[in-house]
Structure formats: C-alpha cells, structure tokens
CSV table of C-alpha atoms and ligand atoms in Angstrom, one decimal:
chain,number,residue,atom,x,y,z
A,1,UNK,CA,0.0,0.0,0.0
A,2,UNK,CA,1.6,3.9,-0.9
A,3,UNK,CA,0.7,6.1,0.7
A,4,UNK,CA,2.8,8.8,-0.7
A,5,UNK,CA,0.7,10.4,-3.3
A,6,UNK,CA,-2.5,10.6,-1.2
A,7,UNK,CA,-2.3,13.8,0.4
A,8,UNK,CA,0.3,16.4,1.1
A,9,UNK,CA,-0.5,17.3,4.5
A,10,UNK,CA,-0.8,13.3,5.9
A,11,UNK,CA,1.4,11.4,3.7
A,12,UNK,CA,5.3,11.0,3.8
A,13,UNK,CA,7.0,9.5,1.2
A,14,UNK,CA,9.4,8.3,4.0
A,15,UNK,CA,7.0,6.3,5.9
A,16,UNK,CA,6.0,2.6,6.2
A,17,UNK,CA,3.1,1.7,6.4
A,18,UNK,CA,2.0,-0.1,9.7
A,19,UNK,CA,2.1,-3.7,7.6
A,20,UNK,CA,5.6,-2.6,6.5
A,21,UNK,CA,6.6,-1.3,10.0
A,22,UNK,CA,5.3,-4.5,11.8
A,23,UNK,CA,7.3,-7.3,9.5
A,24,UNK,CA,10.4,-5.0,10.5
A,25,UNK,CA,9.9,-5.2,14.3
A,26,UNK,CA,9.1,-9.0,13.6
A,27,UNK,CA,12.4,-10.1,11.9
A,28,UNK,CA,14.0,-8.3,14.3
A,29,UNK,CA,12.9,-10.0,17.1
A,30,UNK,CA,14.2,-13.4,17.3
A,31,UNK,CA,13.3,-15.8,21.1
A,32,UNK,CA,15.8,-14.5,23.4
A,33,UNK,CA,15.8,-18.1,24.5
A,34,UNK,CA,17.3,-19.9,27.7
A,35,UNK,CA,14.9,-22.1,29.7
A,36,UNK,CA,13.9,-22.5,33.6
A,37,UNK,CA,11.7,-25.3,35.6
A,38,UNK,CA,8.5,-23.3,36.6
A,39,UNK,CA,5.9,-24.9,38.9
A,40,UNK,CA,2.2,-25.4,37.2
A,41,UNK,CA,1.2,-22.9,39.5
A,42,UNK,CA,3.7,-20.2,38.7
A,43,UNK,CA,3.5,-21.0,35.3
A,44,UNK,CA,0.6,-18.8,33.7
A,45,UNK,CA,1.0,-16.9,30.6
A,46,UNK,CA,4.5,-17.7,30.2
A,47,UNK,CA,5.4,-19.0,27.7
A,48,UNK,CA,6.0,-23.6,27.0
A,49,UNK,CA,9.8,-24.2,25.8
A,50,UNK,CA,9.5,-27.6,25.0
A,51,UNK,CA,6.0,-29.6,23.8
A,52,UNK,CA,4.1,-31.5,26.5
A,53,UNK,CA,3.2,-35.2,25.9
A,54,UNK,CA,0.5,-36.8,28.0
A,55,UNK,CA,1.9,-39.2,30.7
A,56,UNK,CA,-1.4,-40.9,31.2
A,57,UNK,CA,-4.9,-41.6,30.0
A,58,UNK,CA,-7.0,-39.0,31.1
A,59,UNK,CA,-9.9,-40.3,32.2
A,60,UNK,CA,-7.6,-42.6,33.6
A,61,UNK,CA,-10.8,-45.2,33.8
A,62,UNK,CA,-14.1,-45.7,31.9
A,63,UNK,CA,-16.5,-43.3,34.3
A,64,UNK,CA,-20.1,-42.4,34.5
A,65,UNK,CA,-21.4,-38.9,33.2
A,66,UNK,CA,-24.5,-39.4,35.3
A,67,UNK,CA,-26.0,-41.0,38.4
A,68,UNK,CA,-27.4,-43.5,37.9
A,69,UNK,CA,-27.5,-47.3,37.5
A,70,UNK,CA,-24.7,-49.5,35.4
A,71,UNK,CA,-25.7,-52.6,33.9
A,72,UNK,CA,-25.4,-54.6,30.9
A,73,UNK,CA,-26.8,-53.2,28.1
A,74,UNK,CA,-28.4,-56.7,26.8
A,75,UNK,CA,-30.1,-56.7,30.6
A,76,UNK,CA,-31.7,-52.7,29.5
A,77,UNK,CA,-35.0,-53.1,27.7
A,78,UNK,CA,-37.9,-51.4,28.7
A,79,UNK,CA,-39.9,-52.7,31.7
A,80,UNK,CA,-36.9,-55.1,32.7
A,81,UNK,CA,-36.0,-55.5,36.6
A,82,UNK,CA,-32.5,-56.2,37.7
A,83,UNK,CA,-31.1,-56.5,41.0
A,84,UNK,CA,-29.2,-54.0,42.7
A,85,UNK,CA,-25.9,-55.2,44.4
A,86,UNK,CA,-24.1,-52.7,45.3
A,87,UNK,CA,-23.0,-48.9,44.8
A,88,UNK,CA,-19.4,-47.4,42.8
A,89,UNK,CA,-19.6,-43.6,44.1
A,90,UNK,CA,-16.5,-41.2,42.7
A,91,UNK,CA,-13.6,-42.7,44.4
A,92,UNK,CA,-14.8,-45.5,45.9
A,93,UNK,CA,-15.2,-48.1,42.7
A,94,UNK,CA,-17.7,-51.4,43.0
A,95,UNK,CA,-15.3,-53.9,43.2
A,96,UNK,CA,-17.1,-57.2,42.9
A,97,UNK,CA,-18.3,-59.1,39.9
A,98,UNK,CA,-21.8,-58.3,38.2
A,99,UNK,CA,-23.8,-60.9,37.3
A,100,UNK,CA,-26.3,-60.9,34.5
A,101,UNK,CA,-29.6,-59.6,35.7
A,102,UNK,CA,-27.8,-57.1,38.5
A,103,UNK,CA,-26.7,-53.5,38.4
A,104,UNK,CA,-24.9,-51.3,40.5
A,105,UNK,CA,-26.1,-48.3,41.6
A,106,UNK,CA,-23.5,-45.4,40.2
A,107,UNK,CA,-22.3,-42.0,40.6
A,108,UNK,CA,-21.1,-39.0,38.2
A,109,UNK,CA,-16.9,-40.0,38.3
A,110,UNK,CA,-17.5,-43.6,39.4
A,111,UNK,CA,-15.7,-46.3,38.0
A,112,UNK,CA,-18.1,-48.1,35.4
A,113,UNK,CA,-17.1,-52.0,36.2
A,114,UNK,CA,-15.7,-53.8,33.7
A,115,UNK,CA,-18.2,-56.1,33.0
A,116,UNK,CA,-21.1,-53.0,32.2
A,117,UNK,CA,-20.9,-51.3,29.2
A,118,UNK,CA,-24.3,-48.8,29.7
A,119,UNK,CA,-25.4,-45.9,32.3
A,120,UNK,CA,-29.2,-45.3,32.7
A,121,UNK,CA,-29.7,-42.3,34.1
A,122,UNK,CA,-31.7,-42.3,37.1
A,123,UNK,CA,-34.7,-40.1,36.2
A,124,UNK,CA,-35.1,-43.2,33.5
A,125,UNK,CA,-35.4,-45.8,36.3
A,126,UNK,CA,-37.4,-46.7,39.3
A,127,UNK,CA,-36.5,-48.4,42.3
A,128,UNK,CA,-38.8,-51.2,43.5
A,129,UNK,CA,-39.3,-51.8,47.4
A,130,UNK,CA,-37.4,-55.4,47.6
A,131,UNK,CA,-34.5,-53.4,45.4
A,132,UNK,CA,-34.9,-54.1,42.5
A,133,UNK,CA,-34.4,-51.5,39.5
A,134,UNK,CA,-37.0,-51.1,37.2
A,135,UNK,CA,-36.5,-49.1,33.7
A,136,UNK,CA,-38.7,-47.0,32.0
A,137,UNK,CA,-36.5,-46.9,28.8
A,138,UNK,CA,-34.3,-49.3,26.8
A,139,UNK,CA,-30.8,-48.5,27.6
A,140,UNK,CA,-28.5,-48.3,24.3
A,141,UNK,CA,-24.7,-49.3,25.0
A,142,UNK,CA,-22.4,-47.2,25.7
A,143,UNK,CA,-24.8,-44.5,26.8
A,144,UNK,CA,-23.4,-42.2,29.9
A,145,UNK,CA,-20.2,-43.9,29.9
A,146,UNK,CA,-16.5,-41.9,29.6
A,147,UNK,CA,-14.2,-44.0,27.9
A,148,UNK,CA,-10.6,-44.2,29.2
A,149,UNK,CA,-8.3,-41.9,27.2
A,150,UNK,CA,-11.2,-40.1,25.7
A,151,UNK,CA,-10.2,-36.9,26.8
A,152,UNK,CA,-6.2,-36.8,26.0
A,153,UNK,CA,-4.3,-40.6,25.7
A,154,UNK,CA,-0.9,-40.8,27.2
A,155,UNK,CA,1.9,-40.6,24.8
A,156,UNK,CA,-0.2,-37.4,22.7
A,157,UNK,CA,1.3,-33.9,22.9
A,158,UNK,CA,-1.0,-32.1,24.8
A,159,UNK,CA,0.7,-28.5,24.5
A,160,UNK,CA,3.0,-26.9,22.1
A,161,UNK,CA,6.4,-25.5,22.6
A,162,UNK,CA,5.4,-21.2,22.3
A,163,UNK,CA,2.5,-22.3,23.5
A,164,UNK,CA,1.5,-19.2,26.2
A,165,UNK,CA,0.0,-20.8,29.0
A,166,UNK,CA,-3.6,-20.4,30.1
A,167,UNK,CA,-6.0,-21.2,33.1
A,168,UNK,CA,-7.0,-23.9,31.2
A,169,UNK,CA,-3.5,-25.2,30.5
A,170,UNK,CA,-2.8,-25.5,33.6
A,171,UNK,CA,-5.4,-27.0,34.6
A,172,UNK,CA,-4.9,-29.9,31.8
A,173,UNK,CA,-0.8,-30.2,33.2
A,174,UNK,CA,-2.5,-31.0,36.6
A,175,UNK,CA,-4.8,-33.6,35.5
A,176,UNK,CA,-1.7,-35.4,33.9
A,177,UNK,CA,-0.1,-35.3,37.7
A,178,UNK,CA,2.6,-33.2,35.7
A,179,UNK,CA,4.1,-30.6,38.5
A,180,UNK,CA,7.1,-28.6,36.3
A,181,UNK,CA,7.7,-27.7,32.9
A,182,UNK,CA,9.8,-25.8,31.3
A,183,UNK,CA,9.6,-22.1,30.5
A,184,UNK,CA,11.5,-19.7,28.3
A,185,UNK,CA,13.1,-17.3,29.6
A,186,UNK,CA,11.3,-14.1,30.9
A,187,UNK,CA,12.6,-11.3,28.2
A,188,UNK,CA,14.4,-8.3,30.1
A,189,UNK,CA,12.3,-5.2,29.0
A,190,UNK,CA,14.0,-1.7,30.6
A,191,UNK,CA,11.8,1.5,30.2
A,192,UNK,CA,12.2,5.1,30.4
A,193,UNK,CA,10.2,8.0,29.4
A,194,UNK,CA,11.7,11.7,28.8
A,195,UNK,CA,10.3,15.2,28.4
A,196,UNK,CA,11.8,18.2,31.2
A,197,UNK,CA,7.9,18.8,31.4
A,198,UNK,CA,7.3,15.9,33.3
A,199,UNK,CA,6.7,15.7,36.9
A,200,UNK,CA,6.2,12.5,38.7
A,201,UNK,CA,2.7,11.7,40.2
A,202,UNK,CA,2.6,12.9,44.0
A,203,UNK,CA,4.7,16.3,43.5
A,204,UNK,CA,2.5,19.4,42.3
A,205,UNK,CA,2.0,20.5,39.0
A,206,UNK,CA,4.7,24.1,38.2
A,207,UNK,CA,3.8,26.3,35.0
A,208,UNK,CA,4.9,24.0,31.9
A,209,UNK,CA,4.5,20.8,33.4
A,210,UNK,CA,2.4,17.8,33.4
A,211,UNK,CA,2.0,14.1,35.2
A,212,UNK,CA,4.4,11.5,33.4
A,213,UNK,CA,1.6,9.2,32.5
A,214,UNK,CA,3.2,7.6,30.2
A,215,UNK,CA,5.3,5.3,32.6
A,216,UNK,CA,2.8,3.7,34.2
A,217,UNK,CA,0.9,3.1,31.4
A,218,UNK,CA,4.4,1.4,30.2
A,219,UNK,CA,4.6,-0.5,33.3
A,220,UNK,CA,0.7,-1.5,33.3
A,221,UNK,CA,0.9,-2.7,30.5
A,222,UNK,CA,3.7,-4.6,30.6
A,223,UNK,CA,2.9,-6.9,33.8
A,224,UNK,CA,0.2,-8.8,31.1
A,225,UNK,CA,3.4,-10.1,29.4
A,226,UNK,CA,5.8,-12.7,30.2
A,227,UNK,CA,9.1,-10.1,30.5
A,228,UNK,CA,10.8,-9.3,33.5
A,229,UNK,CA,10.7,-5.0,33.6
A,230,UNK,CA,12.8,-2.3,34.7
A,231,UNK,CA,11.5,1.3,35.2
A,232,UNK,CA,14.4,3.8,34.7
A,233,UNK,CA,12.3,6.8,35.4
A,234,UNK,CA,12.1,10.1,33.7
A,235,UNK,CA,14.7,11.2,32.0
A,236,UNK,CA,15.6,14.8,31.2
A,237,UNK,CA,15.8,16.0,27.7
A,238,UNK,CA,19.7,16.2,27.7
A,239,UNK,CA,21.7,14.7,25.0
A,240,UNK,CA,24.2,13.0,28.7
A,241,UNK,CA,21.1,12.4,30.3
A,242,UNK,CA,19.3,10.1,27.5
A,243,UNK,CA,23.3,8.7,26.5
A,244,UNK,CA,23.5,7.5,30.2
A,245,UNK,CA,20.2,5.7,30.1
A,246,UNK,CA,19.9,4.4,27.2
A,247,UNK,CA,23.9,3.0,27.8
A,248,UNK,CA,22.3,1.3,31.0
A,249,UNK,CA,19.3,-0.2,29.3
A,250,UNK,CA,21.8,-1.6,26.1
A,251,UNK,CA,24.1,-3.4,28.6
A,252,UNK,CA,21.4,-5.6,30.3
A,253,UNK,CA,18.3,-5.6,28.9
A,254,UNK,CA,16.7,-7.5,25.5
A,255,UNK,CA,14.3,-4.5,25.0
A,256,UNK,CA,14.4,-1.0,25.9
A,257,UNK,CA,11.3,1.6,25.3
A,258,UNK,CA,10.9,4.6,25.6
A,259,UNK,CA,8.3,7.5,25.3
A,260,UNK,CA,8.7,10.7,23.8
A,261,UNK,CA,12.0,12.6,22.2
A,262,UNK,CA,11.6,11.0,18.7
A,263,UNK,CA,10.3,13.6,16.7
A,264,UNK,CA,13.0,15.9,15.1
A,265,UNK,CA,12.6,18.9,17.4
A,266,UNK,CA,15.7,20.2,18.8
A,267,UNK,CA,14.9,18.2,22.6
A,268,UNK,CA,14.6,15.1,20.6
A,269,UNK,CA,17.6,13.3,21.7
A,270,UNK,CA,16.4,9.7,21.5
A,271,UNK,CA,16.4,9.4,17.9
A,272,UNK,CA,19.4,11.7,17.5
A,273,UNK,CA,21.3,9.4,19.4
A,274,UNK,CA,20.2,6.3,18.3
A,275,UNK,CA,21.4,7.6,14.6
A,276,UNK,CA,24.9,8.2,15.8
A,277,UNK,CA,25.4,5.6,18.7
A,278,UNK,CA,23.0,3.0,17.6
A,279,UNK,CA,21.5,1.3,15.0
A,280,UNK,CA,18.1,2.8,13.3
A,281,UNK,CA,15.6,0.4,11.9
A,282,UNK,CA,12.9,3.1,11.1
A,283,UNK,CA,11.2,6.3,12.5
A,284,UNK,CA,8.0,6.8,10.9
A,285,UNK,CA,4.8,5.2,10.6
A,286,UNK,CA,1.6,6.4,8.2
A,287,UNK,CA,-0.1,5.7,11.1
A,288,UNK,CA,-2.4,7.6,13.6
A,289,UNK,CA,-2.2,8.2,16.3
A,290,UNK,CA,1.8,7.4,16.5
A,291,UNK,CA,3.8,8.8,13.6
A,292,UNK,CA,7.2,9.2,14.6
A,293,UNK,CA,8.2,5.9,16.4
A,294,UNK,CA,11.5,4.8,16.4
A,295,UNK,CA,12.9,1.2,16.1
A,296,UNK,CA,16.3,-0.4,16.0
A,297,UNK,CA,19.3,-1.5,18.4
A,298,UNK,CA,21.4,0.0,20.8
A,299,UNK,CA,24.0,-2.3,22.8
A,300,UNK,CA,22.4,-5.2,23.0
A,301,UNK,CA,19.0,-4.8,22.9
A,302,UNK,CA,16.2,-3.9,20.3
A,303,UNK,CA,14.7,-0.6,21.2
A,304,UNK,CA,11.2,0.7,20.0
A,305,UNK,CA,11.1,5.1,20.8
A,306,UNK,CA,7.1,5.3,21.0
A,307,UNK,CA,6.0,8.9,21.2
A,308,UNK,CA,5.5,11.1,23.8
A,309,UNK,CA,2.0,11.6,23.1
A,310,UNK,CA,-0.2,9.2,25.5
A,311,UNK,CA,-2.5,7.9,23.1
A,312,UNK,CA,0.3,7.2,20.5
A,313,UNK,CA,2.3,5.8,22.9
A,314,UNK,CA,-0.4,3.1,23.5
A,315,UNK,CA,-1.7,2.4,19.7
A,316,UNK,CA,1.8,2.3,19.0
A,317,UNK,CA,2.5,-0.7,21.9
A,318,UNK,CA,-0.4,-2.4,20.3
A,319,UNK,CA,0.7,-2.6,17.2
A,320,UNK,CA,4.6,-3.4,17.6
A,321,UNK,CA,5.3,-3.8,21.4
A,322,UNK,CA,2.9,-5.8,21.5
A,323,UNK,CA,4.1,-8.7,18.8
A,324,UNK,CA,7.8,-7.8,19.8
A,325,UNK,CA,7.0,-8.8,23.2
A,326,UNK,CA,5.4,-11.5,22.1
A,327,UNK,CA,7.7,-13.1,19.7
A,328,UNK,CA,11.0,-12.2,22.3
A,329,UNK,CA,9.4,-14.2,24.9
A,330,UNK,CA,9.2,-17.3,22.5
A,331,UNK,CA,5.2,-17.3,21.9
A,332,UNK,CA,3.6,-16.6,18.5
A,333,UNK,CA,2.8,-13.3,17.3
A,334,UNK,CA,-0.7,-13.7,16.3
A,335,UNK,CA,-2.4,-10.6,14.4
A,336,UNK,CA,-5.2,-9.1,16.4
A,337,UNK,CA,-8.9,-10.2,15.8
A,338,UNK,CA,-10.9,-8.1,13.8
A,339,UNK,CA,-14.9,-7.9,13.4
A,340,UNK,CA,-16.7,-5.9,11.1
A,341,UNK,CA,-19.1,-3.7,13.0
A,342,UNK,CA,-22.3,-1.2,12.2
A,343,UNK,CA,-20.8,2.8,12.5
A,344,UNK,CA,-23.4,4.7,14.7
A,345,UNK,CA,-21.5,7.9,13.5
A,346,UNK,CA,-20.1,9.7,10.5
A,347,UNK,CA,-16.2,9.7,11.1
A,348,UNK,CA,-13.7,12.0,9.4
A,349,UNK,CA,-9.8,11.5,8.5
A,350,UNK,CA,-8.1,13.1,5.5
A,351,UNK,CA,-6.5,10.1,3.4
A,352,UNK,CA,-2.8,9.2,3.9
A,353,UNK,CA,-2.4,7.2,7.0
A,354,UNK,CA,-4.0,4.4,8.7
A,355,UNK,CA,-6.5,5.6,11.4
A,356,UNK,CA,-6.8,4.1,14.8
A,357,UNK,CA,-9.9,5.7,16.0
A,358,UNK,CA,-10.9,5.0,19.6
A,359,UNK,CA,-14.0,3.3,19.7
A,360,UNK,CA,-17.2,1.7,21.9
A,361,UNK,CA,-17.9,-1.6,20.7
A,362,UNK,CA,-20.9,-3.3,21.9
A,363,UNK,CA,-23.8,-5.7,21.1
A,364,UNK,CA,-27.6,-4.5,19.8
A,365,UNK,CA,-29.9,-6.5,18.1
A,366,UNK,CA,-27.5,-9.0,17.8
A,367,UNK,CA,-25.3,-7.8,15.6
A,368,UNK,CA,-22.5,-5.6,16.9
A,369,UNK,CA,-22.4,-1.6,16.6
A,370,UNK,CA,-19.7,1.2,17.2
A,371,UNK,CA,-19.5,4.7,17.9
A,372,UNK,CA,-16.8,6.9,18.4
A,373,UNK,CA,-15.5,8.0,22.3
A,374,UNK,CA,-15.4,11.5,21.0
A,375,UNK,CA,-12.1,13.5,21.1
A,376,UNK,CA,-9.5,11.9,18.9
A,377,UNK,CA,-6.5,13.7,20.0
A,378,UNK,CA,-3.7,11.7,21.1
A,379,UNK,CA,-2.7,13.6,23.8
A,380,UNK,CA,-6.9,12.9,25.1
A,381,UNK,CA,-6.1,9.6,27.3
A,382,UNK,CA,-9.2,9.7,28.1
A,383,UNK,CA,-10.4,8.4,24.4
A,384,UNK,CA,-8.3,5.3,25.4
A,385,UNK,CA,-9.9,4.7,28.7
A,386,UNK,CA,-13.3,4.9,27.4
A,387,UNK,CA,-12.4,3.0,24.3
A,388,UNK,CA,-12.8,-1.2,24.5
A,389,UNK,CA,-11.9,-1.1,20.6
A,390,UNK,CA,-10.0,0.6,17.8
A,391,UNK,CA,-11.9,1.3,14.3
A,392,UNK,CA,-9.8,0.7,12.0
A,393,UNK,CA,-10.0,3.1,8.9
A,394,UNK,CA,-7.3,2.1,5.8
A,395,UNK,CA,-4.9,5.2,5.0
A,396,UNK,CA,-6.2,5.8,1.7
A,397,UNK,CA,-9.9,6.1,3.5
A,398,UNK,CA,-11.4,9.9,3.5
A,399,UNK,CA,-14.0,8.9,6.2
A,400,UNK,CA,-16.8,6.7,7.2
A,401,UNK,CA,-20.4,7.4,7.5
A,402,UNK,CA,-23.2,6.4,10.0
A,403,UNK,CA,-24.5,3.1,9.3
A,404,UNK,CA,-21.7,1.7,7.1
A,405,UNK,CA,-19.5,-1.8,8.2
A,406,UNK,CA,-16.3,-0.7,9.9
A,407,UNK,CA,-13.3,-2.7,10.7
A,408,UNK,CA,-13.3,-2.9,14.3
A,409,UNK,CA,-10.1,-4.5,16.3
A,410,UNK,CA,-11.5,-5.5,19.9
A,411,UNK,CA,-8.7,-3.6,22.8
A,412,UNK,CA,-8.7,-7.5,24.3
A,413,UNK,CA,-6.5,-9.0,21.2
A,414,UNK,CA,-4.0,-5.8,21.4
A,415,UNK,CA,-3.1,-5.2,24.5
B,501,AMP,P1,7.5,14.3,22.5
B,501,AMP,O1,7.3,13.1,21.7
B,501,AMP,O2,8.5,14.2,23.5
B,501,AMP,O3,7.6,15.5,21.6
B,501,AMP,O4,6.1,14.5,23.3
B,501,AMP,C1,4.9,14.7,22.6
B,501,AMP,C2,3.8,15.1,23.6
B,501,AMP,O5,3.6,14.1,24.5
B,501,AMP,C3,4.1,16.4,24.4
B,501,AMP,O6,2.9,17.1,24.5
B,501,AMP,C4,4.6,15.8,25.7
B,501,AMP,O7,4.4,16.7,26.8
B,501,AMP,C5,3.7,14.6,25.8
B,501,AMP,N1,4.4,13.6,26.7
B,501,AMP,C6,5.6,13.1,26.5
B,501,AMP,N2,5.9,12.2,27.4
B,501,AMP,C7,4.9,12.1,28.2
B,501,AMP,C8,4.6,11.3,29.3
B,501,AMP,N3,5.5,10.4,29.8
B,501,AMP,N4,3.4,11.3,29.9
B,501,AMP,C9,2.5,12.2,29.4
B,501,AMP,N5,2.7,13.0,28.3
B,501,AMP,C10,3.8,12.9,27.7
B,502,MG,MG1,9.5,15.4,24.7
C-alpha cells in the first residue's frame, strides 16, 4: 500500500506503512531463549519451551457422566427389573463381579465396572421396594459412559512449545499429575520516558509541566506479558542524560522503550542518538495516532522510541510492542482479531495514513455496533480509557459514514 501520493499534509513518502513497520519489528525480534523449571502454578502466561506429551490416559478409567445405574446393556430393555448389588460412588469403585440380571447403583466419576458397558440415568429408572431397579426406557450401550483416554491418551502432545500458558492449560498439566515444565526465559524489558515537562505523580503541578503518565501506562501494560521489567524513570531532555540511560538499558536488557524525544525537534535526543550511537531500523509510521516511532538497536538490545503523546504511545505498543514482546518471549505473534461492526456515526480523517480511531464496541440487536469516544486527540487519554476497541480506517480512507460496516479490532487482542 503507498501512501505517498495521497495527500500532502498526511502522507510522507518516508514512511512505512503499519504492515511494513510490523514485518520489520518481527524479523528483528528473534526468542531470546534460555529455559527454567516453573511450577504449574507459577506457570501462567509464560510462555512452553519444549511440547508437553500426556503421561497418562485421562480419564484414567471408563466413568459415569450421570448418576445413575450401570448394567449390561443386553439386561436394558424397557420394563426389565434387575437387582441392585451394590454402589461405585467417585472414588470408591464397586469392586465385585456383576452378574447378569444385577446392576450397581453409580455415581457422576464412578468407575463403570468392567463387565457394564451402559449408564441409565436415574430419572429413567425406578426403584422397587425389595430393590430391585425397574426401567422406563431401553438403555442403548455405551450411553453415559467416559471412555478411558477419551479426553487426552498418554503418549499425545498435549501442549505446544510457544505455547502461552492459560488457566485452562494449567489445569490440563494437573490432570496429567505433571508438577514442572519448562519455561522460556522471561525477556528483560527496561523503560524510560523523557520530556523536562514531566513531573512524577505525587509532587505538584509548576507552569509547563504535566504528570508523566506515560510510565505507568508502560509499566501496566507490561505486567500482562511474560518479561521481567525495569522502570528507569524520567529522564531529562539532555543529550548525557538520554546517553547514560539508554547506555544502562543496552548493557542488560533485551528491549528498551521509551516514550517521547523521537520527533525531530531540537529536545529530541532519543532518535538523535540512536542515529549516531545505535542502530536505526525506522522512525515513521503512516499511522495515527503514533507517527514518529522509532525502532532499531542499541547495545544489545532492540529498542522501539514510541511517542510522547499518551494515546500514541499506546496504539503504538499495540501494534509493535505488542508482537515484539510477544515473539521475544518465545510465543507466537498472532495478528489481532478483527470484526466488522455497524458505524453509529459519521467519522472523518483526510487520506494518507492508517487511522486508529478509539471506539465503543458493543452488542444491539445481535449484531455488533460502534461509535466513536469522542475527542480523537492523542494527547486525550481519556479516548483510550473509554475505548474497548480501535476502528480501523485504511490510509487511503477519507471517512466513514453512519451506518456503514467498519473494521473494528476489539482492545482484548492488542493489549
Ligand atoms: P514528544 O514526543 O517528546 O515531543 O512529546 C509529545 C507530547 O507528549 C508532548 O505534549 C509531551 O508533553 C507529551 N508527553 C511526552 N511524554 C509524556 C509522558 N511520559 N506522559 C504524558 N505525556 C507525555
Ligand atoms: Mg519530549
């Protein structure tokens, strides 16, 4: 996509466009690999090193979905009265033979015995008042019964190596009695932010300045991933003062980020000094909110400059941080969902870069509907705290009107 002829005012023939941008970050940002033995329980959302196989048959034995009463499915027609010798509750299995005619009287879990090969539920059966089990219904085989190894069969992988780890996941590892596995490496991300206007939260506001936001943003943010972080603070918009940090940050950490100083105004020493002392991948994106973003190396990490503007600073960690994270950790970067959604609004935007519009997404008539959170500035936050969605509008787009099908990329998949 070119976004160069578009529009004078939004297009720069020295951008990338946010596909372009994104396969950069990406072959840039190999596994930082090395492994460590996590317990299950410490072990959610990082990220598998090796596959997991299955130690055992889980169910580990053929089970009853129901309460109810096991028998031989030849004894189960309609009207038929068997004996009832005995009980296998979850846990406690029937461990005696069962003759032809009999049944045992069974629990959700239970072990079905051997010999049985059909559940009857008990709303489907009566019980007589010399014991005896009468049933209402025939019983087809099979019926209400888990097999063994139904679920997952020892010997299967059950998880993939990159595999992040869910609730679920874990669960799964526990029902294979597996305690440990092994984890990549938690990715070493140091942050700072810069701008002399910045005043940390707690200390008053002097003429000129403003809260850093952007840093705990960063650092909220960044607990949802599987990286170790580092906050370096604020740093002051001095050519030794960015040098020194950025020095610190290349020596020991995989990733650095950064918000602000990566325009070309006179303060903006981050990408001035990633030109002379570093490596520069790229600096602009036809994007918006988020055009100047910078991306390369210094030392020995991969660095990503975000801008200083909130709102860019966040669409811009959704976009790249985001799969960088990802992919450093050792997990797949999977591209965010997208739905198509009903525009309650008219929205504008002048053609030439991709547009990131906050949005409300939700459900009406059941179908799904969006509308914009109003201000679209990106140094308005509050678009972004309102917002559960971006609408996506493509760069050469002049607009989108009330009522048309939007692209609409749900907050959940991007951050
Ligand atoms: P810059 O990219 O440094 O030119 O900053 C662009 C805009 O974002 C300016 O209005 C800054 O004051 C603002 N800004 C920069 N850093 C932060 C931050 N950490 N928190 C809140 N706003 C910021
Ligand atoms: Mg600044």
């Amino acid at each position: 996509m070119n976004t160069a002829t578009t529009c004078l005012d939004e297009s720069d023939p020295n951008a990338l466009t946010v596909e372009q941008a994104l396969e950069r970050v990406l072959a840039e940002s190999a596994p930082v690999g090395g492994t460590e033995t996590l317990e299950i329980a410490a072990a959610l959302d990082r990220v598998l090193a090796e596959p997991v196989a299955a130690r055992i048959d889980v169910p580990p034995a053929r089970n009853s979905a129901m309460d109810g009463f096991a028998l031989r499915a030849a004894d189960g027609r309609a009207g038929n009265r068997l004996r009832l010798i005995g009980v296998s509750a979850a846990g406690h299995p029937w461990q005696g033979p069962v003759g032809p005619g009999e049944c045992v009287r069974i629990l959700t879990g239970a072990v079905v015995p051997e010999e049985l090969d059909t559940v009857v539920m008990q709303e489907h059966a009566g019980l007589t008042e010399s014991g005896q089990v009468t049933l209402e219904k025939d019983a087809s085989p099979g019926a209400n019964i888990r097999e063994r190894g139904e679920d997952t069969r020892a010997g299967a992988v059950i998880l993939d190596a990159g595999r992040r780890l869910t609730a679920a996941d874990i669960g799964l590892l526990a029902s294979q009695g597996i305690p440990q596995v092994a984890a990549v490496r938690r990715p070493r991300v140091a942050f700072f932010t810069t701008g002399d206007e910045l005043v940390p939260i707690g200390q008053p506001l002097g003429p000129g300045q403003i809260h850093d936001s952007n840093r705990y943003t960063l650092a909220a943010l960044l607990t949802r991933y599987p990286v170790e972080f580092v906050d370096l603070g604020v740093i002051a918009d001095t050519e030794e003062a960015v040098r020194s940090a950025l020095t610190q940050a290349g020596a020991t950490a995989d990733l650095i980020l950064t918000t602000g100083g990566v325009s070309v105004g006179d303060a903006d020493f981050v990408s001035q000094l990633l030109q002379k002392e570093g490596r520069v991948g790229f600096w602009k994106v036809a994007m918006k909110p988020g055009r100047p973003l910078a991306f390369g190396r210094f030392g020995r990490a991969l660095f990503l400059g975000l801008p200083g503007n909130p709102v860019s600073a966040m669409a811009t960690f959704s976009l790249f941080v985001r799969p960088a994270l990802l992919r450093l950790s050792g997990a797949a970067a999977e591209p965010p969902w997208t739905l198509q959604a009903r525009l309650l609004e008219d929205l504008h935007k002048r053609p030439g870069r991709a547009d990131f519009q906050r949005g409300i997404l939700e459900q009406r008539d059941g179908g799904w509907v969006v509308r914009s959170t109003g201000g679209q500035g990106s140094h308005q936050l509050r678009s972004m705290s309102l917002a559960n969605a971006y609408i996506r509008l493509p760069a050469e787009s002049s607009g989108a009107s009330a009522g048309e099908e939007v692209e609409v990329i749900p907050f959940q998949s991007v951050f």
